JSON list of N, CA and C in Angstrom, two decimals:
[
{"chain": "R", "resi": 57, "resn": "MET", "atom": "N", "xyz": [-89.01, 4.56, 4.96]},
{"chain": "R", "resi": 57, "resn": "MET", "atom": "CA", "xyz": [-88.46, 4.34, 3.64]},
{"chain": "R", "resi": 57, "resn": "MET", "atom": "C", "xyz": [-89.45, 3.49, 2.84]},
{"chain": "R", "resi": 58, "resn": "GLN", "atom": "N", "xyz": [-89.73, 3.91, 1.64]},
{"chain": "R", "resi": 58, "resn": "GLN", "atom": "CA", "xyz": [-90.66, 3.20, 0.77]},
{"chain": "R", "resi": 58, "resn": "GLN", "atom": "C", "xyz": [-89.88, 2.29, -0.18]},
{"chain": "R", "resi": 59, "resn": "ALA", "atom": "N", "xyz": [-90.34, 1.06, -0.30]},
{"chain": "R", "resi": 59, "resn": "ALA", "atom": "CA", "xyz": [-89.69, 0.11, -1.20]},
{"chain": "R", "resi": 59, "resn": "ALA", "atom": "C", "xyz": [-89.98, 0.47, -2.65]},
{"chain": "R", "resi": 60, "resn": "ILE", "atom": "N", "xyz": [-89.00, 0.27, -3.50]},
{"chain": "R", "resi": 60, "resn": "ILE", "atom": "CA", "xyz": [-89.16, 0.49, -4.93]},
{"chain": "R", "resi": 60, "resn": "ILE", "atom": "C", "xyz": [-89.14, -0.87, -5.60]},
{"chain": "R", "resi": 61, "resn": "GLY", "atom": "N", "xyz": [-90.18, -1.18, -6.35]},
{"chain": "R", "resi": 61, "resn": "GLY", "atom": "CA", "xyz": [-90.27, -2.48, -7.01]},
{"chain": "R", "resi": 61, "resn": "GLY", "atom": "C", "xyz": [-89.50, -2.52, -8.31]},
{"chain": "R", "resi": 62, "resn": "LEU", "atom": "N", "xyz": [-89.51, -3.68, -8.91]},
{"chain": "R", "resi": 62, "resn": "LEU", "atom": "CA", "xyz": [-88.86, -3.87, -10.20]},
{"chain": "R", "resi": 62, "resn": "LEU", "atom": "C", "xyz": [-89.68, -3.21, -11.30]},
{"chain": "R", "resi": 63, "resn": "PRO", "atom": "N", "xyz": [-89.03, -2.73, -12.34]},
{"chain": "R", "resi": 63, "resn": "PRO", "atom": "CA", "xyz": [-89.80, -2.23, -13.50]},
{"chain": "R", "resi": 63, "resn": "PRO", "atom": "C", "xyz": [-90.51, -3.39, -14.19]},
{"chain": "R", "resi": 64, "resn": "ASP", "atom": "N", "xyz": [-91.55, -3.10, -14.93]},
{"chain": "R", "resi": 64, "resn": "ASP", "atom": "CA", "xyz": [-92.30, -4.14, -15.64]},
{"chain": "R", "resi": 64, "resn": "ASP", "atom": "C", "xyz": [-91.50, -4.74, -16.79]},
{"chain": "R", "resi": 65, "resn": "ASP", "atom": "N", "xyz": [-90.61, -3.96, -17.35]},
{"chain": "R", "resi": 65, "resn": "ASP", "atom": "CA", "xyz": [-89.79, -4.46, -18.45]},
{"chain": "R", "resi": 65, "resn": "ASP", "atom": "C", "xyz": [-88.47, -3.68, -18.47]},
{"chain": "R", "resi": 66, "resn": "ALA", "atom": "N", "xyz": [-87.60, -4.00, -19.41]},
{"chain": "R", "resi": 66, "resn": "ALA", "atom": "CA", "xyz": [-86.29, -3.36, -19.48]},
{"chain": "R", "resi": 66, "resn": "ALA", "atom": "C", "xyz": [-86.20, -2.36, -20.63]},
{"chain": "R", "resi": 67, "resn": "VAL", "atom": "N", "xyz": [-87.34, -1.86, -21.10]},
{"chain": "R", "resi": 67, "resn": "VAL", "atom": "CA", "xyz": [-87.35, -0.96, -22.25]},
{"chain": "R", "resi": 67, "resn": "VAL", "atom": "C", "xyz": [-86.54, 0.30, -21.98]},
{"chain": "R", "resi": 68, "resn": "GLY", "atom": "N", "xyz": [-86.66, 0.90, -20.81]},
{"chain": "R", "resi": 68, "resn": "GLY", "atom": "CA", "xyz": [-85.95, 2.13, -20.52]},
{"chain": "R", "resi": 68, "resn": "GLY", "atom": "C", "xyz": [-84.59, 1.94, -19.87]},
{"chain": "R", "resi": 69, "resn": "ILE", "atom": "N", "xyz": [-84.07, 0.72, -19.90]},
{"chain": "R", "resi": 69, "resn": "ILE", "atom": "CA", "xyz": [-82.81, 0.40, -19.25]},
{"chain": "R", "resi": 69, "resn": "ILE", "atom": "C", "xyz": [-81.72, 0.22, -20.30]},
{"chain": "R", "resi": 70, "resn": "ASP", "atom": "N", "xyz": [-80.56, 0.84, -20.09]},
{"chain": "R", "resi": 70, "resn": "ASP", "atom": "CA", "xyz": [-79.42, 0.64, -21.00]},
{"chain": "R", "resi": 70, "resn": "ASP", "atom": "C", "xyz": [-78.65, -0.62, -20.65]},
{"chain": "R", "resi": 71, "resn": "PHE", "atom": "N", "xyz": [-78.48, -0.87, -19.36]},
{"chain": "R", "resi": 71, "resn": "PHE", "atom": "CA", "xyz": [-77.81, -2.08, -18.89]},
{"chain": "R", "resi": 71, "resn": "PHE", "atom": "C", "xyz": [-78.36, -2.42, -17.52]},
{"chain": "R", "resi": 72, "resn": "LEU", "atom": "N", "xyz": [-78.15, -3.67, -17.10]},
{"chain": "R", "resi": 72, "resn": "LEU", "atom": "CA", "xyz": [-78.71, -4.14, -15.85]},
{"chain": "R", "resi": 72, "resn": "LEU", "atom": "C", "xyz": [-77.60, -4.75, -15.01]},
{"chain": "R", "resi": 73, "resn": "ILE", "atom": "N", "xyz": [-77.46, -4.28, -13.78]},
{"chain": "R", "resi": 73, "resn": "ILE", "atom": "CA", "xyz": [-76.52, -4.87, -12.83]},
{"chain": "R", "resi": 73, "resn": "ILE", "atom": "C", "xyz": [-77.36, -5.56, -11.76]},
{"chain": "R", "resi": 74, "resn": "VAL", "atom": "N", "xyz": [-77.20, -6.87, -11.64]},
{"chain": "R", "resi": 74, "resn": "VAL", "atom": "CA", "xyz": [-77.97, -7.65, -10.67]},
{"chain": "R", "resi": 74, "resn": "VAL", "atom": "C", "xyz": [-77.03, -7.95, -9.49]},
{"chain": "R", "resi": 75, "resn": "MET", "atom": "N", "xyz": [-77.36, -7.40, -8.35]},
{"chain": "R", "resi": 75, "resn": "MET", "atom": "CA", "xyz": [-76.48, -7.48, -7.18]},
{"chain": "R", "resi": 75, "resn": "MET", "atom": "C", "xyz": [-76.67, -8.77, -6.40]},
{"chain": "R", "resi": 76, "resn": "GLY", "atom": "N", "xyz": [-75.80, -8.98, -5.44]},
{"chain": "R", "resi": 76, "resn": "GLY", "atom": "CA", "xyz": [-75.85, -10.14, -4.57]},
{"chain": "R", "resi": 76, "resn": "GLY", "atom": "C", "xyz": [-76.73, -9.90, -3.36]},
{"chain": "R", "resi": 77, "resn": "GLY", "atom": "N", "xyz": [-76.82, -10.90, -2.53]},
{"chain": "R", "resi": 77, "resn": "GLY", "atom": "CA", "xyz": [-77.60, -10.82, -1.31]},
{"chain": "R", "resi": 77, "resn": "GLY", "atom": "C", "xyz": [-77.54, -12.14, -0.58]},
{"chain": "R", "resi": 78, "resn": "PRO", "atom": "N", "xyz": [-78.14, -12.21, 0.60]},
{"chain": "R", "resi": 78, "resn": "PRO", "atom": "CA", "xyz": [-78.09, -13.44, 1.39]},
{"chain": "R", "resi": 78, "resn": "PRO", "atom": "C", "xyz": [-79.03, -14.54, 0.89]},
{"chain": "R", "resi": 79, "resn": "GLN", "atom": "N", "xyz": [-79.90, -14.22, -0.05]},
{"chain": "R", "resi": 79, "resn": "GLN", "atom": "CA", "xyz": [-80.84, -15.20, -0.55]},
{"chain": "R", "resi": 79, "resn": "GLN", "atom": "C", "xyz": [-80.17, -16.12, -1.57]},
{"chain": "R", "resi": 80, "resn": "ASP", "atom": "N", "xyz": [-80.96, -17.07, -2.09]},
{"chain": "R", "resi": 80, "resn": "ASP", "atom": "CA", "xyz": [-80.52, -17.86, -3.23]},
{"chain": "R", "resi": 80, "resn": "ASP", "atom": "C", "xyz": [-81.67, -17.88, -4.23]},
{"chain": "R", "resi": 81, "resn": "PRO", "atom": "N", "xyz": [-81.44, -18.35, -5.44]},
{"chain": "R", "resi": 81, "resn": "PRO", "atom": "CA", "xyz": [-82.50, -18.29, -6.46]},
{"chain": "R", "resi": 81, "resn": "PRO", "atom": "C", "xyz": [-83.79, -19.04, -6.09]},
{"chain": "R", "resi": 82, "resn": "ASP", "atom": "N", "xyz": [-83.71, -19.95, -5.13]},
{"chain": "R", "resi": 82, "resn": "ASP", "atom": "CA", "xyz": [-84.89, -20.72, -4.72]},
{"chain": "R", "resi": 82, "resn": "ASP", "atom": "C", "xyz": [-85.63, -20.09, -3.54]},
{"chain": "R", "resi": 83, "resn": "THR", "atom": "N", "xyz": [-85.17, -18.96, -3.04]},
{"chain": "R", "resi": 83, "resn": "THR", "atom": "CA", "xyz": [-85.83, -18.29, -1.92]},
{"chain": "R", "resi": 83, "resn": "THR", "atom": "C", "xyz": [-87.24, -17.88, -2.33]},
{"chain": "R", "resi": 84, "resn": "THR", "atom": "N", "xyz": [-88.22, -18.21, -1.49]},
{"chain": "R", "resi": 84, "resn": "THR", "atom": "CA", "xyz": [-89.62, -17.90, -1.80]},
{"chain": "R", "resi": 84, "resn": "THR", "atom": "C", "xyz": [-90.02, -16.54, -1.23]},
{"chain": "R", "resi": 85, "resn": "LEU", "atom": "N", "xyz": [-91.12, -16.02, -1.73]},
{"chain": "R", "resi": 85, "resn": "LEU", "atom": "CA", "xyz": [-91.66, -14.76, -1.19]},
{"chain": "R", "resi": 85, "resn": "LEU", "atom": "C", "xyz": [-92.09, -14.93, 0.26]},
{"chain": "R", "resi": 86, "resn": "GLU", "atom": "N", "xyz": [-92.52, -16.13, 0.63]},
{"chain": "R", "resi": 86, "resn": "GLU", "atom": "CA", "xyz": [-92.92, -16.38, 2.02]},
{"chain": "R", "resi": 86, "resn": "GLU", "atom": "C", "xyz": [-91.71, -16.28, 2.95]},
{"chain": "R", "resi": 87, "resn": "ALA", "atom": "N", "xyz": [-90.56, -16.77, 2.48]},
{"chain": "R", "resi": 87, "resn": "ALA", "atom": "CA", "xyz": [-89.35, -16.72, 3.29]},
{"chain": "R", "resi": 87, "resn": "ALA", "atom": "C", "xyz": [-88.73, -15.33, 3.32]},
{"chain": "R", "resi": 88, "resn": "CYS", "atom": "N", "xyz": [-88.89, -14.58, 2.24]},
{"chain": "R", "resi": 88, "resn": "CYS", "atom": "CA", "xyz": [-88.28, -13.25, 2.13]},
{"chain": "R", "resi": 88, "resn": "CYS", "atom": "C", "xyz": [-89.20, -12.35, 1.30]},
{"chain": "R", "resi": 89, "resn": "PRO", "atom": "N", "xyz": [-90.16, -11.68, 1.93]},
{"chain": "R", "resi": 89, "resn": "PRO", "atom": "CA", "xyz": [-91.19, -10.93, 1.20]},
{"chain": "R", "resi": 89, "resn": "PRO", "atom": "C", "xyz": [-90.67, -9.81, 0.28]},
{"chain": "R", "resi": 90, "resn": "HIS", "atom": "N", "xyz": [-89.47, -9.30, 0.51]},
{"chain": "R", "resi": 90, "resn": "HIS", "atom": "CA", "xyz": [-88.96, -8.21, -0.34]},
{"chain": "R", "resi": 90, "resn": "HIS", "atom": "C", "xyz": [-88.11, -8.72, -1.50]},
{"chain": "R", "resi": 91, "resn": "PHE", "atom": "N", "xyz": [-88.00, -10.04, -1.66]},
{"chain": "R", "resi": 91, "resn": "PHE", "atom": "CA", "xyz": [-87.17, -10.62, -2.72]},
{"chain": "R", "resi": 91, "resn": "PHE", "atom": "C", "xyz": [-88.02, -11.56, -3.57]},
{"chain": "R", "resi": 92, "resn": "ASN", "atom": "N", "xyz": [-88.18, -11.23, -4.84]},
{"chain": "R", "resi": 92, "resn": "ASN", "atom": "CA", "xyz": [-88.97, -12.06, -5.76]},
{"chain": "R", "resi": 92, "resn": "ASN", "atom": "C", "xyz": [-88.05, -12.57, -6.87]},
{"chain": "R", "resi": 93, "resn": "ALA", "atom": "N", "xyz": [-87.47, -13.74, -6.64]},
{"chain": "R", "resi": 93, "resn": "ALA", "atom": "CA", "xyz": [-86.50, -14.30, -7.59]},
{"chain": "R", "resi": 93, "resn": "ALA", "atom": "C", "xyz": [-87.11, -14.49, -8.97]},
{"chain": "R", "resi": 94, "resn": "LYS", "atom": "N", "xyz": [-88.35, -14.95, -9.03]},
{"chain": "R", "resi": 94, "resn": "LYS", "atom": "CA", "xyz": [-88.99, -15.20, -10.33]},
{"chain": "R", "resi": 94, "resn": "LYS", "atom": "C", "xyz": [-89.18, -13.90, -11.10]},
{"chain": "R", "resi": 95, "resn": "ALA", "atom": "N", "xyz": [-89.57, -12.83, -10.42]},
{"chain": "R", "resi": 95, "resn": "ALA", "atom": "CA", "xyz": [-89.74, -11.53, -11.09]},
{"chain": "R", "resi": 95, "resn": "ALA", "atom": "C", "xyz": [-88.39, -11.00, -11.56]},
{"chain": "R", "resi": 96, "resn": "GLU", "atom": "N", "xyz": [-87.35, -11.17, -10.75]},
{"chain": "R", "resi": 96, "resn": "GLU", "atom": "CA", "xyz": [-86.02, -10.72, -11.17]},
{"chain": "R", "resi": 96, "resn": "GLU", "atom": "C", "xyz": [-85.54, -11.52, -12.37]},
{"chain": "R", "resi": 97, "resn": "GLN", "atom": "N", "xyz": [-85.77, -12.83, -12.36]},
{"chain": "R", "resi": 97, "resn": "GLN", "atom": "CA", "xyz": [-85.36, -13.66, -13.50]},
{"chain": "R", "resi": 97, "resn": "GLN", "atom": "C", "xyz": [-86.12, -13.28, -14.76]},
{"chain": "R", "resi": 98, "resn": "ALA", "atom": "N", "xyz": [-87.39, -12.93, -14.64]},
{"chain": "R", "resi": 98, "resn": "ALA", "atom": "CA", "xyz": [-88.17, -12.51, -15.80]},
{"chain": "R", "resi": 98, "resn": "ALA", "atom": "C", "xyz": [-87.61, -11.21, -16.37]},
{"chain": "R", "resi": 99, "resn": "LEU", "atom": "N", "xyz": [-87.25, -10.26, -15.51]},
{"chain": "R", "resi": 99, "resn": "LEU", "atom": "CA", "xyz": [-86.66, -9.00, -15.97]},
{"chain": "R", "resi": 99, "resn": "LEU", "atom": "C", "xyz": [-85.30, -9.26, -16.63]},
{"chain": "R", "resi": 100, "resn": "ILE", "atom": "N", "xyz": [-84.50, -10.13, -16.04]},
{"chain": "R", "resi": 100, "resn": "ILE", "atom": "CA", "xyz": [-83.20, -10.48, -16.61]},
{"chain": "R", "resi": 100, "resn": "ILE", "atom": "C", "xyz": [-83.38, -11.09, -17.99]},
{"chain": "R", "resi": 101, "resn": "ALA", "atom": "N", "xyz": [-84.29, -12.05, -18.11]},
{"chain": "R", "resi": 101, "resn": "ALA", "atom": "CA", "xyz": [-84.53, -12.72, -19.40]},
{"chain": "R", "resi": 101, "resn": "ALA", "atom": "C", "xyz": [-84.97, -11.72, -20.45]},
{"chain": "R", "resi": 102, "resn": "PHE", "atom": "N", "xyz": [-85.85, -10.78, -20.08]},
{"chain": "R", "resi": 102, "resn": "PHE", "atom": "CA", "xyz": [-86.31, -9.76, -21.01]},
{"chain": "R", "resi": 102, "resn": "PHE", "atom": "C", "xyz": [-85.15, -8.87, -21.44]},
{"chain": "R", "resi": 103, "resn": "ALA", "atom": "N", "xyz": [-84.32, -8.48, -20.47]},
{"chain": "R", "resi": 103, "resn": "ALA", "atom": "CA", "xyz": [-83.18, -7.62, -20.78]},
{"chain": "R", "resi": 103, "resn": "ALA", "atom": "C", "xyz": [-82.23, -8.31, -21.76]},
{"chain": "R", "resi": 104, "resn": "VAL", "atom": "N", "xyz": [-81.94, -9.57, -21.52]},
{"chain": "R", "resi": 104, "resn": "VAL", "atom": "CA", "xyz": [-81.05, -10.32, -22.42]},
{"chain": "R", "resi": 104, "resn": "VAL", "atom": "C", "xyz": [-81.68, -10.45, -23.80]},
{"chain": "R", "resi": 105, "resn": "LYS", "atom": "N", "xyz": [-82.97, -10.79, -23.82]},
{"chain": "R", "resi": 105, "resn": "LYS", "atom": "CA", "xyz": [-83.68, -10.98, -25.10]},
{"chain": "R", "resi": 105, "resn": "LYS", "atom": "C", "xyz": [-83.69, -9.71, -25.94]},
{"chain": "R", "resi": 106, "resn": "THR", "atom": "N", "xyz": [-83.71, -8.56, -25.28]},
{"chain": "R", "resi": 106, "resn": "THR", "atom": "CA", "xyz": [-83.76, -7.29, -26.01]},
{"chain": "R", "resi": 106, "resn": "THR", "atom": "C", "xyz": [-82.37, -6.68, -26.21]},
{"chain": "R", "resi": 107, "resn": "GLY", "atom": "N", "xyz": [-81.32, -7.46, -25.95]},
{"chain": "R", "resi": 107, "resn": "GLY", "atom": "CA", "xyz": [-79.97, -7.03, -26.25]},
{"chain": "R", "resi": 107, "resn": "GLY", "atom": "C", "xyz": [-79.31, -6.11, -25.24]},
{"chain": "R", "resi": 108, "resn": "LYS", "atom": "N", "xyz": [-79.84, -6.05, -24.04]},
{"chain": "R", "resi": 108, "resn": "LYS", "atom": "CA", "xyz": [-79.23, -5.21, -23.00]},
{"chain": "R", "resi": 108, "resn": "LYS", "atom": "C", "xyz": [-78.02, -5.93, -22.41]},
{"chain": "R", "resi": 109, "resn": "ALA", "atom": "N", "xyz": [-77.04, -5.17, -21.97]},
{"chain": "R", "resi": 109, "resn": "ALA", "atom": "CA", "xyz": [-75.92, -5.75, -21.23]},
{"chain": "R", "resi": 109, "resn": "ALA", "atom": "C", "xyz": [-76.39, -6.08, -19.82]},
{"chain": "R", "resi": 110, "resn": "VAL", "atom": "N", "xyz": [-76.06, -7.27, -19.35]},
{"chain": "R", "resi": 110, "resn": "VAL", "atom": "CA", "xyz": [-76.47, -7.71, -18.01]},
{"chain": "R", "resi": 110, "resn": "VAL", "atom": "C", "xyz": [-75.25, -8.25, -17.28]},
{"chain": "R", "resi": 111, "resn": "ILE", "atom": "N", "xyz": [-75.00, -7.73, -16.09]},
{"chain": "R", "resi": 111, "resn": "ILE", "atom": "CA", "xyz": [-73.88, -8.15, -15.26]},
{"chain": "R", "resi": 111, "resn": "ILE", "atom": "C", "xyz": [-74.44, -8.61, -13.92]},
{"chain": "R", "resi": 112, "resn": "GLY", "atom": "N", "xyz": [-73.95, -9.73, -13.42]},
{"chain": "R", "resi": 112, "resn": "GLY", "atom": "CA", "xyz": [-74.39, -10.23, -12.13]},
{"chain": "R", "resi": 112, "resn": "GLY", "atom": "C", "xyz": [-73.24, -10.42, -11.17]},
{"chain": "R", "resi": 113, "resn": "ILE", "atom": "N", "xyz": [-73.48, -10.09, -9.91]},
{"chain": "R", "resi": 113, "resn": "ILE", "atom": "CA", "xyz": [-72.49, -10.27, -8.86]},
{"chain": "R", "resi": 113, "resn": "ILE", "atom": "C", "xyz": [-73.07, -11.24, -7.85]},
{"chain": "R", "resi": 114, "resn": "CYS", "atom": "N", "xyz": [-72.37, -12.34, -7.59]},
{"chain": "R", "resi": 114, "resn": "CYS", "atom": "CA", "xyz": [-72.75, -13.34, -6.61]},
{"chain": "R", "resi": 114, "resn": "CYS", "atom": "C", "xyz": [-74.16, -13.89, -6.91]},
{"chain": "R", "resi": 115, "resn": "LEU", "atom": "N", "xyz": [-75.14, -13.60, -6.07]},
{"chain": "R", "resi": 115, "resn": "LEU", "atom": "CA", "xyz": [-76.51, -14.04, -6.31]},
{"chain": "R", "resi": 115, "resn": "LEU", "atom": "C", "xyz": [-76.99, -13.56, -7.67]},
{"chain": "R", "resi": 116, "resn": "GLY", "atom": "N", "xyz": [-76.59, -12.38, -8.08]},
{"chain": "R", "resi": 116, "resn": "GLY", "atom": "CA", "xyz": [-76.98, -11.86, -9.39]},
{"chain": "R", "resi": 116, "resn": "GLY", "atom": "C", "xyz": [-76.55, -12.78, -10.51]},
{"chain": "R", "resi": 117, "resn": "SER", "atom": "N", "xyz": [-75.35, -13.35, -10.41]},
{"chain": "R", "resi": 117, "resn": "SER", "atom": "CA", "xyz": [-74.88, -14.30, -11.42]},
{"chain": "R", "resi": 117, "resn": "SER", "atom": "C", "xyz": [-75.73, -15.56, -11.43]},
{"chain": "R", "resi": 118, "resn": "GLN", "atom": "N", "xyz": [-76.12, -16.01, -10.25]},
{"chain": "R", "resi": 118, "resn": "GLN", "atom": "CA", "xyz": [-76.98, -17.19, -10.15]},
{"chain": "R", "resi": 118, "resn": "GLN", "atom": "C", "xyz": [-78.34, -16.91, -10.78]},
{"chain": "R", "resi": 119, "resn": "LEU", "atom": "N", "xyz": [-78.90, -15.73, -10.52]},
{"chain": "R", "resi": 119, "resn": "LEU", "atom": "CA", "xyz": [-80.20, -15.38, -11.10]},
{"chain": "R", "resi": 119, "resn": "LEU", "atom": "C", "xyz": [-80.11, -15.29, -12.62]},
{"chain": "R", "resi": 120, "resn": "ILE", "atom": "N", "xyz": [-79.01, -14.74, -13.14]},
{"chain": "R", "resi": 120, "resn": "ILE", "atom": "CA", "xyz": [-78.82, -14.68, -14.59]},
{"chain": "R", "resi": 120, "resn": "ILE", "atom": "C", "xyz": [-78.76, -16.09, -15.15]},
{"chain": "R", "resi": 121, "resn": "GLY", "atom": "N", "xyz": [-78.00, -16.96, -14.51]},
{"chain": "R", "resi": 121, "resn": "GLY", "atom": "CA", "xyz": [-77.90, -18.34, -14.97]},
{"chain": "R", "resi": 121, "resn": "GLY", "atom": "C", "xyz": [-79.25, -19.02, -15.03]},
{"chain": "R", "resi": 122, "resn": "GLU", "atom": "N", "xyz": [-80.03, -18.92, -13.96]},
{"chain": "R", "resi": 122, "resn": "GLU", "atom": "CA", "xyz": [-81.36, -19.54, -13.96]},
{"chain": "R", "resi": 122, "resn": "GLU", "atom": "C", "xyz": [-82.28, -18.90, -14.98]},
{"chain": "R", "resi": 123, "resn": "ALA", "atom": "N", "xyz": [-82.19, -17.59, -15.15]},
{"chain": "R", "resi": 123, "resn": "ALA", "atom": "CA", "xyz": [-83.04, -16.90, -16.13]},
{"chain": "R", "resi": 123, "resn": "ALA", "atom": "C", "xyz": [-82.76, -17.40, -17.54]},
{"chain": "R", "resi": 124, "resn": "LEU", "atom": "N", "xyz": [-81.52, -17.86, -17.77]},
{"chain": "R", "resi": 124, "resn": "LEU", "atom": "CA", "xyz": [-81.12, -18.34, -19.10]},
{"chain": "R", "resi": 124, "resn": "LEU", "atom": "C", "xyz": [-81.17, -19.86, -19.20]},
{"chain": "R", "resi": 125, "resn": "GLY", "atom": "N", "xyz": [-81.70, -20.52, -18.17]},
{"chain": "R", "resi": 125, "resn": "GLY", "atom": "CA", "xyz": [-81.91, -21.96, -18.25]},
{"chain": "R", "resi": 125, "resn": "GLY", "atom": "C", "xyz": [-80.88, -22.84, -17.58]},
{"chain": "R", "resi": 126, "resn": "ALA", "atom": "N", "xyz": [-79.90, -22.26, -16.91]},
{"chain": "R", "resi": 126, "resn": "ALA", "atom": "CA", "xyz": [-78.89, -23.06, -16.22]},
{"chain": "R", "resi": 126, "resn": "ALA", "atom": "C", "xyz": [-79.41, -23.52, -14.86]},
{"chain": "R", "resi": 127, "resn": "ALA", "atom": "N", "xyz": [-78.87, -24.62, -14.38]},
{"chain": "R", "resi": 127, "resn": "ALA", "atom": "CA", "xyz": [-79.19, -25.09, -13.04]},
{"chain": "R", "resi": 127, "resn": "ALA", "atom": "C", "xyz": [-78.13, -24.54, -12.08]},
{"chain": "R", "resi": 128, "resn": "VAL", "atom": "N", "xyz": [-78.58, -24.02, -10.95]},
{"chain": "R", "resi": 128, "resn": "VAL", "atom": "CA", "xyz": [-77.67, -23.50, -9.94]},
{"chain": "R", "resi": 128, "resn": "VAL", "atom": "C", "xyz": [-77.55, -24.55, -8.84]},
{"chain": "R", "resi": 129, "resn": "LEU", "atom": "N", "xyz": [-76.34, -24.99, -8.58]},
{"chain": "R", "resi": 129, "resn": "LEU", "atom": "CA", "xyz": [-76.08, -25.99, -7.55]},
{"chain": "R", "resi": 129, "resn": "LEU", "atom": "C", "xyz": [-75.51, -25.32, -6.32]},
{"chain": "R", "resi": 130, "resn": "SER", "atom": "N", "xyz": [-75.93, -25.78, -5.15]},
{"chain": "R", "resi": 130, "resn": "SER", "atom": "CA", "xyz": [-75.38, -25.18, -3.92]},
{"chain": "R", "resi": 130, "resn": "SER", "atom": "C", "xyz": [-74.42, -26.12, -3.25]}
]
């Protein structure tokens, strides 16, 4: 199975659903090579800035919060 990366931007996206997972927003690439929280947050921020609907579930909600400047407490 080949991994599919994140798109470079949200231009071709109508809405974004950010799913949950066992990670947290502070998980590093070294700890989890297939999860790039900073890249996901950048995509989320771009989607919000360009008026896309963004929905987050569990970790997805935390990533949306951090992308918009909120602090996530554990």
